[in-house]
PDB file of C-alpha atoms in Angstrom:
ATOM      1  CA  UNK C 127      26.354  -0.365 -43.647  1.00 64.00           C
ATOM      2  CA  UNK C 128      28.580   2.547 -42.600  1.00 83.00           C
ATOM      3  CA  UNK C 129      30.232   2.106 -39.217  1.00 90.00           C
ATOM      4  CA  UNK C 130      28.902   5.491 -38.121  1.00 92.00           C
ATOM      5  CA  UNK C 131      25.308   4.489 -38.930  1.00 95.00           C
ATOM      6  CA  UNK C 132      25.666   1.143 -37.153  1.00 95.00           C
ATOM      7  CA  UNK C 133      27.126   2.951 -34.140  1.00 95.00           C
ATOM      8  CA  UNK C 134      24.142   5.309 -33.833  1.00 96.00           C
ATOM      9  CA  UNK C 135      21.620   2.478 -34.183  1.00 97.00           C
ATOM     10  CA  UNK C 136      23.432   0.296 -31.663  1.00 97.00           C
ATOM     11  CA  UNK C 137      23.630   3.057 -29.042  1.00 97.00           C
ATOM     12  CA  UNK C 138      20.099   4.280 -29.719  1.00 98.00           C
ATOM     13  CA  UNK C 139      18.910   0.834 -28.644  1.00 98.00           C
ATOM     14  CA  UNK C 140      21.290   0.560 -25.696  1.00 97.00           C
ATOM     15  CA  UNK C 141      20.276   3.928 -24.248  1.00 98.00           C
ATOM     16  CA  UNK C 142      16.569   3.126 -24.604  1.00 98.00           C
ATOM     17  CA  UNK C 143      17.037  -0.206 -22.854  1.00 97.00           C
ATOM     18  CA  UNK C 144      19.245   1.404 -20.183  1.00 96.00           C
ATOM     19  CA  UNK C 145      16.555   3.958 -19.353  1.00 97.00           C
ATOM     20  CA  UNK C 146      14.043   1.141 -18.851  1.00 96.00           C
ATOM     21  CA  UNK C 147      16.392  -0.925 -16.721  1.00 93.00           C
ATOM     22  CA  UNK C 148      17.323   2.079 -14.585  1.00 93.00           C
ATOM     23  CA  UNK C 149      13.605   2.610 -13.971  1.00 94.00           C
ATOM     24  CA  UNK C 150      13.243  -1.061 -13.033  1.00 91.00           C
ATOM     25  CA  UNK C 151      16.202  -0.926 -10.632  1.00 88.00           C
ATOM     26  CA  UNK C 152      14.932   2.247  -8.960  1.00 91.00           C
ATOM     27  CA  UNK C 153      11.409   0.873  -8.705  1.00 89.00           C
ATOM     28  CA  UNK C 154      12.452  -2.333  -6.944  1.00 83.00           C
ATOM     29  CA  UNK C 155      14.772  -0.410  -4.631  1.00 85.00           C
ATOM     30  CA  UNK C 156      11.972   1.977  -3.732  1.00 86.00           C
ATOM     31  CA  UNK C 157       9.610  -0.923  -3.050  1.00 81.00           C
ATOM     32  CA  UNK C 158      12.081  -2.851  -0.883  1.00 79.00           C
ATOM     33  CA  UNK C 159      13.053   0.314   1.024  1.00 79.00           C
ATOM     34  CA  UNK C 160       9.440   0.507   2.247  1.00 76.00           C
ATOM     35  CA  UNK C 161       9.644  -2.912   3.927  1.00 74.00           C
ATOM     36  CA  UNK C 162      10.304  -2.993   7.704  1.00 76.00           C
ATOM     37  CA  UNK C 163      14.044  -2.487   8.164  1.00 76.00           C
ATOM     38  CA  UNK C 164      16.553  -0.272   9.922  1.00 78.00           C
ATOM     39  CA  UNK C 165      17.530   3.096   8.405  1.00 81.00           C
ATOM     40  CA  UNK C 166      21.053   1.716   7.984  1.00 80.00           C
ATOM     41  CA  UNK C 167      19.772  -1.234   5.946  1.00 77.00           C
ATOM     42  CA  UNK C 168      17.652   1.052   3.760  1.00 78.00           C
ATOM     43  CA  UNK C 169      20.639   3.317   3.117  1.00 83.00           C
ATOM     44  CA  UNK C 170      22.797   0.301   2.313  1.00 82.00           C
ATOM     45  CA  UNK C 171      20.284  -0.743  -0.334  1.00 81.00           C
ATOM     46  CA  UNK C 172      20.558   2.615  -2.112  1.00 87.00           C
ATOM     47  CA  UNK C 173      24.341   2.602  -1.748  1.00 87.00           C
ATOM     48  CA  UNK C 174      24.571  -0.910  -3.206  1.00 83.00           C
ATOM     49  CA  UNK C 175      22.477   0.194  -6.184  1.00 84.00           C
ATOM     50  CA  UNK C 176      24.860   3.088  -6.874  1.00 89.00           C
ATOM     51  CA  UNK C 177      27.813   0.748  -6.501  1.00 85.00           C
ATOM     52  CA  UNK C 178      26.550  -1.888  -8.928  1.00 81.00           C
ATOM     53  CA  UNK C 179      25.789   0.923 -11.414  1.00 85.00           C
ATOM     54  CA  UNK C 180      29.364   2.223 -10.947  1.00 87.00           C
ATOM     55  CA  UNK C 181      28.024   5.647  -9.971  1.00 91.00           C
ATOM     56  CA  UNK C 182      28.962   5.861  -6.277  1.00 91.00           C
ATOM     57  CA  UNK C 183      31.945   8.180  -6.775  1.00 92.00           C
ATOM     58  CA  UNK C 184      30.000  10.536  -9.067  1.00 94.00           C
ATOM     59  CA  UNK C 185      27.147  10.702  -6.563  1.00 94.00           C
ATOM     60  CA  UNK C 186      29.502  11.356  -3.627  1.00 92.00           C
ATOM     61  CA  UNK C 187      31.150  14.151  -5.604  1.00 92.00           C
ATOM     62  CA  UNK C 188      27.819  15.948  -6.008  1.00 92.00           C
ATOM     63  CA  UNK C 189      25.987  15.144  -2.756  1.00 92.00           C
ATOM     64  CA  UNK C 190      27.173  15.451   0.854  1.00 89.00           C
ATOM     65  CA  UNK C 191      24.866  12.700   2.177  1.00 89.00           C
ATOM     66  CA  UNK C 192      22.962   9.731   0.842  1.00 91.00           C
ATOM     67  CA  UNK C 193      19.171   9.978   0.889  1.00 90.00           C
ATOM     68  CA  UNK C 194      16.535   8.173  -1.150  1.00 90.00           C
ATOM     69  CA  UNK C 195      15.240  11.476  -2.554  1.00 92.00           C
ATOM     70  CA  UNK C 196      18.700  12.562  -3.714  1.00 93.00           C
ATOM     71  CA  UNK C 197      19.469   9.167  -5.262  1.00 94.00           C
ATOM     72  CA  UNK C 198      16.186   9.226  -7.189  1.00 94.00           C
ATOM     73  CA  UNK C 199      16.877  12.740  -8.467  1.00 94.00           C
ATOM     74  CA  UNK C 200      20.446  11.771  -9.405  1.00 95.00           C
ATOM     75  CA  UNK C 201      19.350   8.623 -11.253  1.00 96.00           C
ATOM     76  CA  UNK C 202      16.382  10.220 -13.023  1.00 96.00           C
ATOM     77  CA  UNK C 203      16.916  13.937 -13.617  1.00 94.00           C
ATOM     78  CA  UNK C 204      20.630  14.681 -13.326  1.00 93.00           C
ATOM     79  CA  UNK C 205      22.043  15.581 -16.777  1.00 91.00           C
ATOM     80  CA  UNK C 206      25.621  15.182 -15.477  1.00 92.00           C
ATOM     81  CA  UNK C 207      24.928  11.500 -14.774  1.00 95.00           C
ATOM     82  CA  UNK C 208      25.366   9.715 -18.136  1.00 93.00           C
ATOM     83  CA  UNK C 209      23.184   6.828 -16.927  1.00 93.00           C
ATOM     84  CA  UNK C 210      20.290   8.903 -15.598  1.00 96.00           C
ATOM     85  CA  UNK C 211      16.956   8.314 -17.302  1.00 97.00           C
ATOM     86  CA  UNK C 212      16.973  11.887 -18.648  1.00 97.00           C
ATOM     87  CA  UNK C 213      20.458  11.439 -20.138  1.00 97.00           C
ATOM     88  CA  UNK C 214      19.600   8.044 -21.635  1.00 97.00           C
ATOM     89  CA  UNK C 215      16.401   9.221 -23.325  1.00 98.00           C
ATOM     90  CA  UNK C 216      18.170  12.316 -24.666  1.00 97.00           C
ATOM     91  CA  UNK C 217      21.040  10.230 -26.079  1.00 97.00           C
ATOM     92  CA  UNK C 218      18.622   7.691 -27.577  1.00 98.00           C
ATOM     93  CA  UNK C 219      16.783  10.514 -29.347  1.00 98.00           C
ATOM     94  CA  UNK C 220      20.015  12.168 -30.555  1.00 97.00           C
ATOM     95  CA  UNK C 221      21.367   8.900 -31.959  1.00 97.00           C
ATOM     96  CA  UNK C 222      18.043   8.310 -33.723  1.00 97.00           C
ATOM     97  CA  UNK C 223      18.080  11.832 -35.149  1.00 97.00           C
ATOM     98  CA  UNK C 224      21.571  11.258 -36.573  1.00 96.00           C
ATOM     99  CA  UNK C 225      20.329   8.267 -38.608  1.00 96.00           C
ATOM    100  CA  UNK C 226      16.787   9.451 -39.264  1.00 95.00           C
ATOM    101  CA  UNK C 227      16.967   8.133 -42.842  1.00 93.00           C
ATOM    102  CA  UNK C 228      17.643   4.564 -41.614  1.00 95.00           C
ATOM    103  CA  UNK C 229      14.545   4.493 -39.398  1.00 97.00           C
ATOM    104  CA  UNK C 230      10.856   4.288 -40.158  1.00 97.00           C
ATOM    105  CA  UNK C 231       8.698   7.293 -39.342  1.00 97.00           C
ATOM    106  CA  UNK C 232       7.080   5.366 -36.492  1.00 97.00           C
ATOM    107  CA  UNK C 233      10.420   4.556 -34.844  1.00 97.00           C
ATOM    108  CA  UNK C 234      11.609   8.157 -35.003  1.00 97.00           C
ATOM    109  CA  UNK C 235       8.311   9.617 -33.784  1.00 98.00           C
ATOM    110  CA  UNK C 236       8.206   7.189 -30.846  1.00 97.00           C
ATOM    111  CA  UNK C 237      11.674   8.176 -29.615  1.00 97.00           C
ATOM    112  CA  UNK C 238      11.132  11.877 -30.255  1.00 97.00           C
ATOM    113  CA  UNK C 239       7.786  11.870 -28.440  1.00 98.00           C
ATOM    114  CA  UNK C 240       9.334  10.027 -25.496  1.00 98.00           C
ATOM    115  CA  UNK C 241      11.962  12.752 -25.102  1.00 97.00           C
ATOM    116  CA  UNK C 242       9.403  15.557 -25.397  1.00 97.00           C
ATOM    117  CA  UNK C 243       7.096  13.922 -22.848  1.00 97.00           C
ATOM    118  CA  UNK C 244      10.038  13.334 -20.511  1.00 97.00           C
ATOM    119  CA  UNK C 245      10.708  17.078 -20.374  1.00 96.00           C
ATOM    120  CA  UNK C 246       7.059  17.689 -19.463  1.00 96.00           C
ATOM    121  CA  UNK C 247       7.209  15.088 -16.682  1.00 96.00           C
ATOM    122  CA  UNK C 248      10.365  16.656 -15.260  1.00 94.00           C
ATOM    123  CA  UNK C 249       8.754  20.094 -15.282  1.00 94.00           C
ATOM    124  CA  UNK C 250       5.592  18.730 -13.636  1.00 94.00           C
ATOM    125  CA  UNK C 251       7.649  16.859 -10.989  1.00 93.00           C
ATOM    126  CA  UNK C 252       5.945  13.578 -11.798  1.00 95.00           C
ATOM    127  CA  UNK C 253       8.727  11.608 -10.090  1.00 93.00           C
ATOM    128  CA  UNK C 254       8.109  13.358  -6.766  1.00 92.00           C
ATOM    129  CA  UNK C 255       4.306  13.093  -7.007  1.00 93.00           C
ATOM    130  CA  UNK C 256       4.095   9.442  -8.037  1.00 93.00           C
ATOM    131  CA  UNK C 257       7.406   7.639  -8.619  1.00 93.00           C
ATOM    132  CA  UNK C 258       5.675   4.329  -9.371  1.00 91.00           C
ATOM    133  CA  UNK C 259       3.626   5.890 -12.152  1.00 94.00           C
ATOM    134  CA  UNK C 260       6.716   7.574 -13.567  1.00 96.00           C
ATOM    135  CA  UNK C 261       8.686   4.323 -13.676  1.00 95.00           C
ATOM    136  CA  UNK C 262       5.769   2.580 -15.384  1.00 95.00           C
ATOM    137  CA  UNK C 263       5.727   5.354 -17.994  1.00 97.00           C
ATOM    138  CA  UNK C 264       9.449   4.837 -18.721  1.00 97.00           C
ATOM    139  CA  UNK C 265       8.949   1.086 -19.089  1.00 96.00           C
ATOM    140  CA  UNK C 266       5.897   1.584 -21.306  1.00 97.00           C
ATOM    141  CA  UNK C 267       7.789   3.932 -23.656  1.00 97.00           C
ATOM    142  CA  UNK C 268      10.631   1.415 -23.935  1.00 97.00           C
ATOM    143  CA  UNK C 269       8.163  -1.395 -24.684  1.00 97.00           C
ATOM    144  CA  UNK C 270       6.562   0.803 -27.325  1.00 97.00           C
ATOM    145  CA  UNK C 271       9.936   1.563 -28.904  1.00 97.00           C
ATOM    146  CA  UNK C 272      10.859  -2.124 -29.159  1.00 96.00           C
ATOM    147  CA  UNK C 273       7.444  -3.015 -30.545  1.00 96.00           C
ATOM    148  CA  UNK C 274       7.632  -0.319 -33.220  1.00 97.00           C
ATOM    149  CA  UNK C 275      11.153  -1.422 -34.154  1.00 97.00           C
ATOM    150  CA  UNK C 276      10.036  -5.014 -34.490  1.00 95.00           C
ATOM    151  CA  UNK C 277       6.785  -4.197 -36.265  1.00 97.00           C
ATOM    152  CA  UNK C 278       7.947  -1.593 -38.802  1.00 97.00           C
ATOM    153  CA  UNK C 279      11.667  -2.027 -39.519  1.00 97.00           C
ATOM    154  CA  UNK C 280      13.001  -4.023 -42.447  1.00 96.00           C
ATOM    155  CA  UNK C 281      14.883  -7.083 -41.179  1.00 96.00           C
ATOM    156  CA  UNK C 282      18.253  -5.865 -42.428  1.00 95.00           C
ATOM    157  CA  UNK C 283      21.536  -4.825 -40.780  1.00 96.00           C
ATOM    158  CA  UNK C 284      19.926  -1.753 -39.179  1.00 96.00           C
ATOM    159  CA  UNK C 285      17.390  -3.976 -37.432  1.00 97.00           C
ATOM    160  CA  UNK C 286      20.052  -6.459 -36.290  1.00 97.00           C
ATOM    161  CA  UNK C 287      22.293  -3.764 -34.788  1.00 97.00           C
ATOM    162  CA  UNK C 288      19.298  -2.381 -32.874  1.00 97.00           C
ATOM    163  CA  UNK C 289      18.535  -5.844 -31.497  1.00 97.00           C
ATOM    164  CA  UNK C 290      22.194  -6.458 -30.676  1.00 97.00           C
ATOM    165  CA  UNK C 291      22.396  -3.244 -28.641  1.00 97.00           C
ATOM    166  CA  UNK C 292      19.130  -4.026 -26.849  1.00 97.00           C
ATOM    167  CA  UNK C 293      20.112  -7.472 -25.645  1.00 98.00           C
ATOM    168  CA  UNK C 294      23.706  -6.657 -24.703  1.00 97.00           C
ATOM    169  CA  UNK C 295      22.363  -3.870 -22.500  1.00 97.00           C
ATOM    170  CA  UNK C 296      19.604  -6.081 -21.077  1.00 96.00           C
ATOM    171  CA  UNK C 297      22.038  -8.863 -20.186  1.00 97.00           C
ATOM    172  CA  UNK C 298      24.286  -6.372 -18.409  1.00 95.00           C
ATOM    173  CA  UNK C 299      21.425  -4.841 -16.430  1.00 92.00           C
ATOM    174  CA  UNK C 300      19.729  -8.116 -15.464  1.00 93.00           C
ATOM    175  CA  UNK C 301      23.034  -9.337 -14.057  1.00 93.00           C
ATOM    176  CA  UNK C 302      23.455  -6.109 -12.082  1.00 89.00           C
ATOM    177  CA  UNK C 303      19.925  -6.216 -10.651  1.00 86.00           C
ATOM    178  CA  UNK C 304      20.336  -9.860  -9.603  1.00 87.00           C
ATOM    179  CA  UNK C 305      23.794  -9.312  -8.147  1.00 85.00           C
ATOM    180  CA  UNK C 306      22.977  -6.294  -5.992  1.00 78.00           C
ATOM    181  CA  UNK C 307      19.708  -7.731  -4.678  1.00 72.00           C
ATOM    182  CA  UNK C 308      20.895 -11.308  -4.119  1.00 74.00           C
ATOM    183  CA  UNK C 309      24.129 -10.114  -2.498  1.00 62.00           C
ATOM    184  CA  UNK C 310      22.216  -7.755  -0.208  1.00 58.00           C
ATOM    185  CA  UNK C 311      19.764 -10.452   0.840  1.00 57.00           C
ATOM    186  CA  UNK C 312      22.546 -12.907   1.637  1.00 54.00           C
ATOM    187  CA  UNK C 313      24.240 -10.332   3.862  1.00 51.00           C
ATOM    188  CA  UNK C 314      20.963  -9.607   5.676  1.00 51.00           C
ATOM    189  CA  UNK C 315      19.759 -13.063   6.736  1.00 50.00           C
ATOM    190  CA  UNK C 316      16.163 -13.126   7.956  1.00 48.00           C
ATOM    191  CA  UNK C 317      14.769 -15.242  10.791  1.00 45.00           C
ATOM    192  CA  UNK C 318      11.849 -17.664  10.311  1.00 45.00           C
ATOM    193  CA  UNK C 319       9.301 -15.213  11.726  1.00 47.00           C
ATOM    194  CA  UNK C 320      10.293 -12.724   9.030  1.00 49.00           C
ATOM    195  CA  UNK C 321       9.384 -15.059   6.160  1.00 51.00           C
ATOM    196  CA  UNK C 322       6.534 -12.777   4.957  1.00 56.00           C
ATOM    197  CA  UNK C 323       9.024  -9.909   4.608  1.00 58.00           C
ATOM    198  CA  UNK C 324      11.339 -12.239   2.713  1.00 70.00           C
ATOM    199  CA  UNK C 325       8.479 -13.107   0.331  1.00 75.00           C
ATOM    200  CA  UNK C 326       7.764  -9.436  -0.439  1.00 78.00           C
ATOM    201  CA  UNK C 327      11.477  -8.785  -0.938  1.00 77.00           C
ATOM    202  CA  UNK C 328      11.884 -11.467  -3.597  1.00 84.00           C
ATOM    203  CA  UNK C 329       8.471 -10.721  -5.111  1.00 85.00           C
ATOM    204  CA  UNK C 330       9.575  -7.103  -5.620  1.00 81.00           C
ATOM    205  CA  UNK C 331      12.738  -8.280  -7.373  1.00 83.00           C
ATOM    206  CA  UNK C 332      10.738 -10.555  -9.673  1.00 89.00           C
ATOM    207  CA  UNK C 333       8.333  -7.733 -10.493  1.00 86.00           C
ATOM    208  CA  UNK C 334      11.291  -5.473 -11.303  1.00 83.00           C
ATOM    209  CA  UNK C 335      12.036  -7.695 -14.309  1.00 88.00           C
ATOM    210  CA  UNK C 336       8.385  -8.559 -15.114  1.00 90.00           C
ATOM    211  CA  UNK C 337       8.906 -12.100 -13.833  1.00 92.00           C
ATOM    212  CA  UNK C 338       6.492 -12.534 -10.915  1.00 92.00           C
ATOM    213  CA  UNK C 339       3.706 -14.186 -12.915  1.00 94.00           C
ATOM    214  CA  UNK C 340       6.271 -16.176 -14.906  1.00 95.00           C
ATOM    215  CA  UNK C 341       7.786 -17.513 -11.674  1.00 95.00           C
ATOM    216  CA  UNK C 342       4.372 -18.667 -10.487  1.00 94.00           C
ATOM    217  CA  UNK C 343       3.688 -20.385 -13.799  1.00 95.00           C
ATOM    218  CA  UNK C 344       7.083 -22.131 -13.945  1.00 94.00           C
ATOM    219  CA  UNK C 345       7.592 -23.215 -10.325  1.00 93.00           C
ATOM    220  CA  UNK C 346       4.071 -23.179  -8.787  1.00 88.00           C
ATOM    221  CA  UNK C 347       5.633 -23.006  -5.326  1.00 84.00           C
ATOM    222  CA  UNK C 348       7.119 -20.659  -2.742  1.00 87.00           C
ATOM    223  CA  UNK C 349       9.624 -18.070  -3.895  1.00 89.00           C
ATOM    224  CA  UNK C 350      13.195 -19.084  -3.062  1.00 90.00           C
ATOM    225  CA  UNK C 351      16.416 -17.184  -3.857  1.00 89.00           C
ATOM    226  CA  UNK C 352      17.889 -20.146  -5.774  1.00 91.00           C
ATOM    227  CA  UNK C 353      14.869 -20.388  -8.064  1.00 94.00           C
ATOM    228  CA  UNK C 354      14.851 -16.627  -8.616  1.00 93.00           C
ATOM    229  CA  UNK C 355      18.499 -16.865  -9.674  1.00 93.00           C
ATOM    230  CA  UNK C 356      17.763 -19.831 -11.943  1.00 96.00           C
ATOM    231  CA  UNK C 357      14.820 -18.051 -13.602  1.00 96.00           C
ATOM    232  CA  UNK C 358      16.767 -14.844 -14.234  1.00 95.00           C
ATOM    233  CA  UNK C 359      19.902 -16.592 -15.434  1.00 97.00           C
ATOM    234  CA  UNK C 360      19.300 -19.981 -17.033  1.00 97.00           C
ATOM    235  CA  UNK C 361      15.732 -20.115 -18.375  1.00 96.00           C
ATOM    236  CA  UNK C 362      15.770 -19.625 -22.173  1.00 96.00           C
ATOM    237  CA  UNK C 363      12.004 -18.955 -22.156  1.00 95.00           C
ATOM    238  CA  UNK C 364      12.267 -16.080 -19.659  1.00 96.00           C
ATOM    239  CA  UNK C 365      12.595 -12.932 -21.853  1.00 94.00           C
ATOM    240  CA  UNK C 366      14.970 -11.034 -19.551  1.00 94.00           C
ATOM    241  CA  UNK C 367      17.136 -13.962 -18.426  1.00 96.00           C
ATOM    242  CA  UNK C 368      20.855 -13.965 -19.133  1.00 98.00           C
ATOM    243  CA  UNK C 369      20.522 -17.030 -21.368  1.00 98.00           C
ATOM    244  CA  UNK C 370      17.640 -15.532 -23.375  1.00 98.00           C
ATOM    245  CA  UNK C 371      19.680 -12.352 -23.886  1.00 98.00           C
ATOM    246  CA  UNK C 372      22.695 -14.328 -25.061  1.00 98.00           C
ATOM    247  CA  UNK C 373      20.463 -16.322 -27.458  1.00 98.00           C
ATOM    248  CA  UNK C 374      19.667 -12.991 -29.130  1.00 98.00           C
ATOM    249  CA  UNK C 375      23.216 -11.631 -28.984  1.00 98.00           C
ATOM    250  CA  UNK C 376      24.625 -14.722 -30.706  1.00 98.00           C
ATOM    251  CA  UNK C 377      21.847 -14.801 -33.318  1.00 97.00           C
ATOM    252  CA  UNK C 378      22.161 -11.114 -34.210  1.00 97.00           C
ATOM    253  CA  UNK C 379      25.961 -11.225 -34.286  1.00 97.00           C
ATOM    254  CA  UNK C 380      25.661 -14.043 -36.800  1.00 96.00           C
ATOM    255  CA  UNK C 381      23.427 -11.871 -38.999  1.00 97.00           C
ATOM    256  CA  UNK C 382      25.949  -9.010 -39.194  1.00 96.00           C
ATOM    257  CA  UNK C 383      29.079 -11.171 -39.212  1.00 95.00           C
ATOM    258  CA  UNK C 384      32.058  -9.835 -41.145  1.00 94.00           C
ATOM    259  CA  UNK C 385      35.703 -10.749 -41.728  1.00 93.00           C
ATOM    260  CA  UNK C 386      36.782  -9.119 -38.446  1.00 93.00           C
ATOM    261  CA  UNK C 387      34.194 -10.469 -36.044  1.00 95.00           C
ATOM    262  CA  UNK C 388      35.287 -14.093 -35.521  1.00 96.00           C
ATOM    263  CA  UNK C 389      36.838 -13.439 -32.091  1.00 97.00           C
ATOM    264  CA  UNK C 390      33.783 -11.519 -30.850  1.00 97.00           C
ATOM    265  CA  UNK C 391      31.461 -14.262 -32.093  1.00 97.00           C
ATOM    266  CA  UNK C 392      33.637 -16.840 -30.333  1.00 98.00           C
ATOM    267  CA  UNK C 393      33.481 -14.925 -27.031  1.00 97.00           C
ATOM    268  CA  UNK C 394      29.711 -14.580 -27.309  1.00 98.00           C
ATOM    269  CA  UNK C 395      29.276 -18.242 -28.255  1.00 98.00           C
ATOM    270  CA  UNK C 396      31.402 -19.414 -25.326  1.00 98.00           C
ATOM    271  CA  UNK C 397      29.446 -17.298 -22.828  1.00 98.00           C
ATOM    272  CA  UNK C 398      26.196 -18.555 -24.347  1.00 98.00           C
ATOM    273  CA  UNK C 399      27.338 -22.178 -24.048  1.00 98.00           C
ATOM    274  CA  UNK C 400      28.443 -21.679 -20.431  1.00 97.00           C
ATOM    275  CA  UNK C 401      24.956 -20.479 -19.524  1.00 97.00           C
ATOM    276  CA  UNK C 402      23.222 -23.130 -21.604  1.00 96.00           C
ATOM    277  CA  UNK C 403      25.023 -26.109 -20.076  1.00 97.00           C
ATOM    278  CA  UNK C 404      25.561 -25.104 -16.437  1.00 96.00           C
ATOM    279  CA  UNK C 405      23.276 -25.759 -13.458  1.00 96.00           C
ATOM    280  CA  UNK C 406      22.201 -23.224 -10.860  1.00 95.00           C
ATOM    281  CA  UNK C 407      23.545 -25.507  -8.095  1.00 95.00           C
ATOM    282  CA  UNK C 408      27.031 -25.299  -9.608  1.00 95.00           C
ATOM    283  CA  UNK C 409      26.825 -21.505  -9.845  1.00 95.00           C
ATOM    284  CA  UNK C 410      25.635 -21.124  -6.252  1.00 93.00           C
ATOM    285  CA  UNK C 411      28.298 -23.518  -4.943  1.00 93.00           C
ATOM    286  CA  UNK C 412      31.020 -21.532  -6.702  1.00 91.00           C
ATOM    287  CA  UNK C 413      29.527 -18.189  -5.572  1.00 92.00           C
ATOM    288  CA  UNK C 414      26.841 -16.224  -7.403  1.00 92.00           C
ATOM    289  CA  UNK C 415      28.516 -12.853  -6.878  1.00 90.00           C
ATOM    290  CA  UNK C 416      31.783 -14.074  -8.414  1.00 92.00           C
ATOM    291  CA  UNK C 417      29.919 -15.634 -11.339  1.00 95.00           C
ATOM    292  CA  UNK C 418      27.966 -12.463 -12.077  1.00 94.00           C
ATOM    293  CA  UNK C 419      31.078 -10.301 -11.744  1.00 92.00           C
ATOM    294  CA  UNK C 420      32.816 -12.504 -14.325  1.00 95.00           C
ATOM    295  CA  UNK C 421      29.687 -12.392 -16.520  1.00 97.00           C
ATOM    296  CA  UNK C 422      29.683  -8.581 -16.494  1.00 95.00           C
ATOM    297  CA  UNK C 423      33.363  -8.536 -17.451  1.00 96.00           C
ATOM    298  CA  UNK C 424      32.662 -10.883 -20.370  1.00 97.00           C
ATOM    299  CA  UNK C 425      29.673  -8.826 -21.549  1.00 97.00           C
ATOM    300  CA  UNK C 426      31.876  -5.729 -21.428  1.00 95.00           C
ATOM    301  CA  UNK C 427      34.494  -7.545 -23.515  1.00 96.00           C
ATOM    302  CA  UNK C 428      31.863  -8.581 -26.080  1.00 97.00           C
ATOM    303  CA  UNK C 429      30.607  -4.980 -26.251  1.00 95.00           C
ATOM    304  CA  UNK C 430      34.151  -3.777 -26.893  1.00 94.00           C
ATOM    305  CA  UNK C 431      34.485  -6.412 -29.600  1.00 95.00           C
ATOM    306  CA  UNK C 432      31.316  -5.208 -31.308  1.00 96.00           C
ATOM    307  CA  UNK C 433      32.643  -1.635 -31.243  1.00 94.00           C
ATOM    308  CA  UNK C 434      35.996  -2.737 -32.638  1.00 93.00           C
ATOM    309  CA  UNK C 435      34.578  -4.984 -35.369  1.00 94.00           C
ATOM    310  CA  UNK C 436      31.581  -2.973 -36.544  1.00 94.00           C
ATOM    311  CA  UNK C 437      31.189   0.479 -35.049  1.00 90.00           C
ATOM    312  CA  UNK C 438      34.577   2.187 -35.128  1.00 64.00           C
ATOM    313  CA  UNK C 439      35.727   3.285 -38.614  1.00 51.00           C
ATOM    314  CA  UNK C 440      38.628   1.164 -39.802  1.00 47.00           C
ATOM    315  CA  UNK C 441      41.801   3.132 -40.497  1.00 48.00           C
ATOM    316  CA  UNK C 442      43.042   2.901 -44.036  1.00 41.00           C
TER     317      UNK C 442
END
């Protein structure tokens, strides 16, 4: 496969997944901001979300103050923000259009329709009228895109690069969601009489990654931060966990392996093994924030390796 084609397929998948994960992050932040708390705590939640997304400086450059309404507009509609939902869906569609011949009709029509519908929703101010419904729409379109990819694409290199982009992006975003929310909760300790608020806080985080029902099925007990971290990091049967994502990254890297990719496969295999054979108690004792920061750095390194080995044309 041409490097240029692989590049478009890889980033088509990453941008689609990024749009969904941005919607998930905004949705959980909006839900938790409605819980009883001080205005300063609510603002800190939005600021932490911008920080973990590495968008604080860009936001501050464009806005004089931080408000929930401005953050939502910035993260959804702002075309100058490369990680806004509008920008991600546009880039996903443009990358798909560039390799239209490598996609099935259903895959192309799904992405194209998503972009066209997004423009209608922006014009109709759907985000302002019902943000929850808008975020559900974004997630639904991403689910539909993955399902069409899986159900109609030939299982060849094109399919594997799409899957590789999807799960690298998902691993990155799950780590960011867990880090910003867990870190914020640890800084804002709650007293015993605020336990119901604590429950709704962690329940909102679980719902942000479609894990609330899964948590109940796995643990059958009260929601605790340590178990939330374990579920979202170390459970191979939890679809959005870090370990499940790395299962897919390693498997799809193996499918497209070439003479240049040994180092990238080694990095991915080592990260996969670290997750597979560690315990949540060890991670928490060492510091979850430090672990997730290191994880994000390693995912970034693997992404750079994929670009170097497969996506960037090799100079003669």
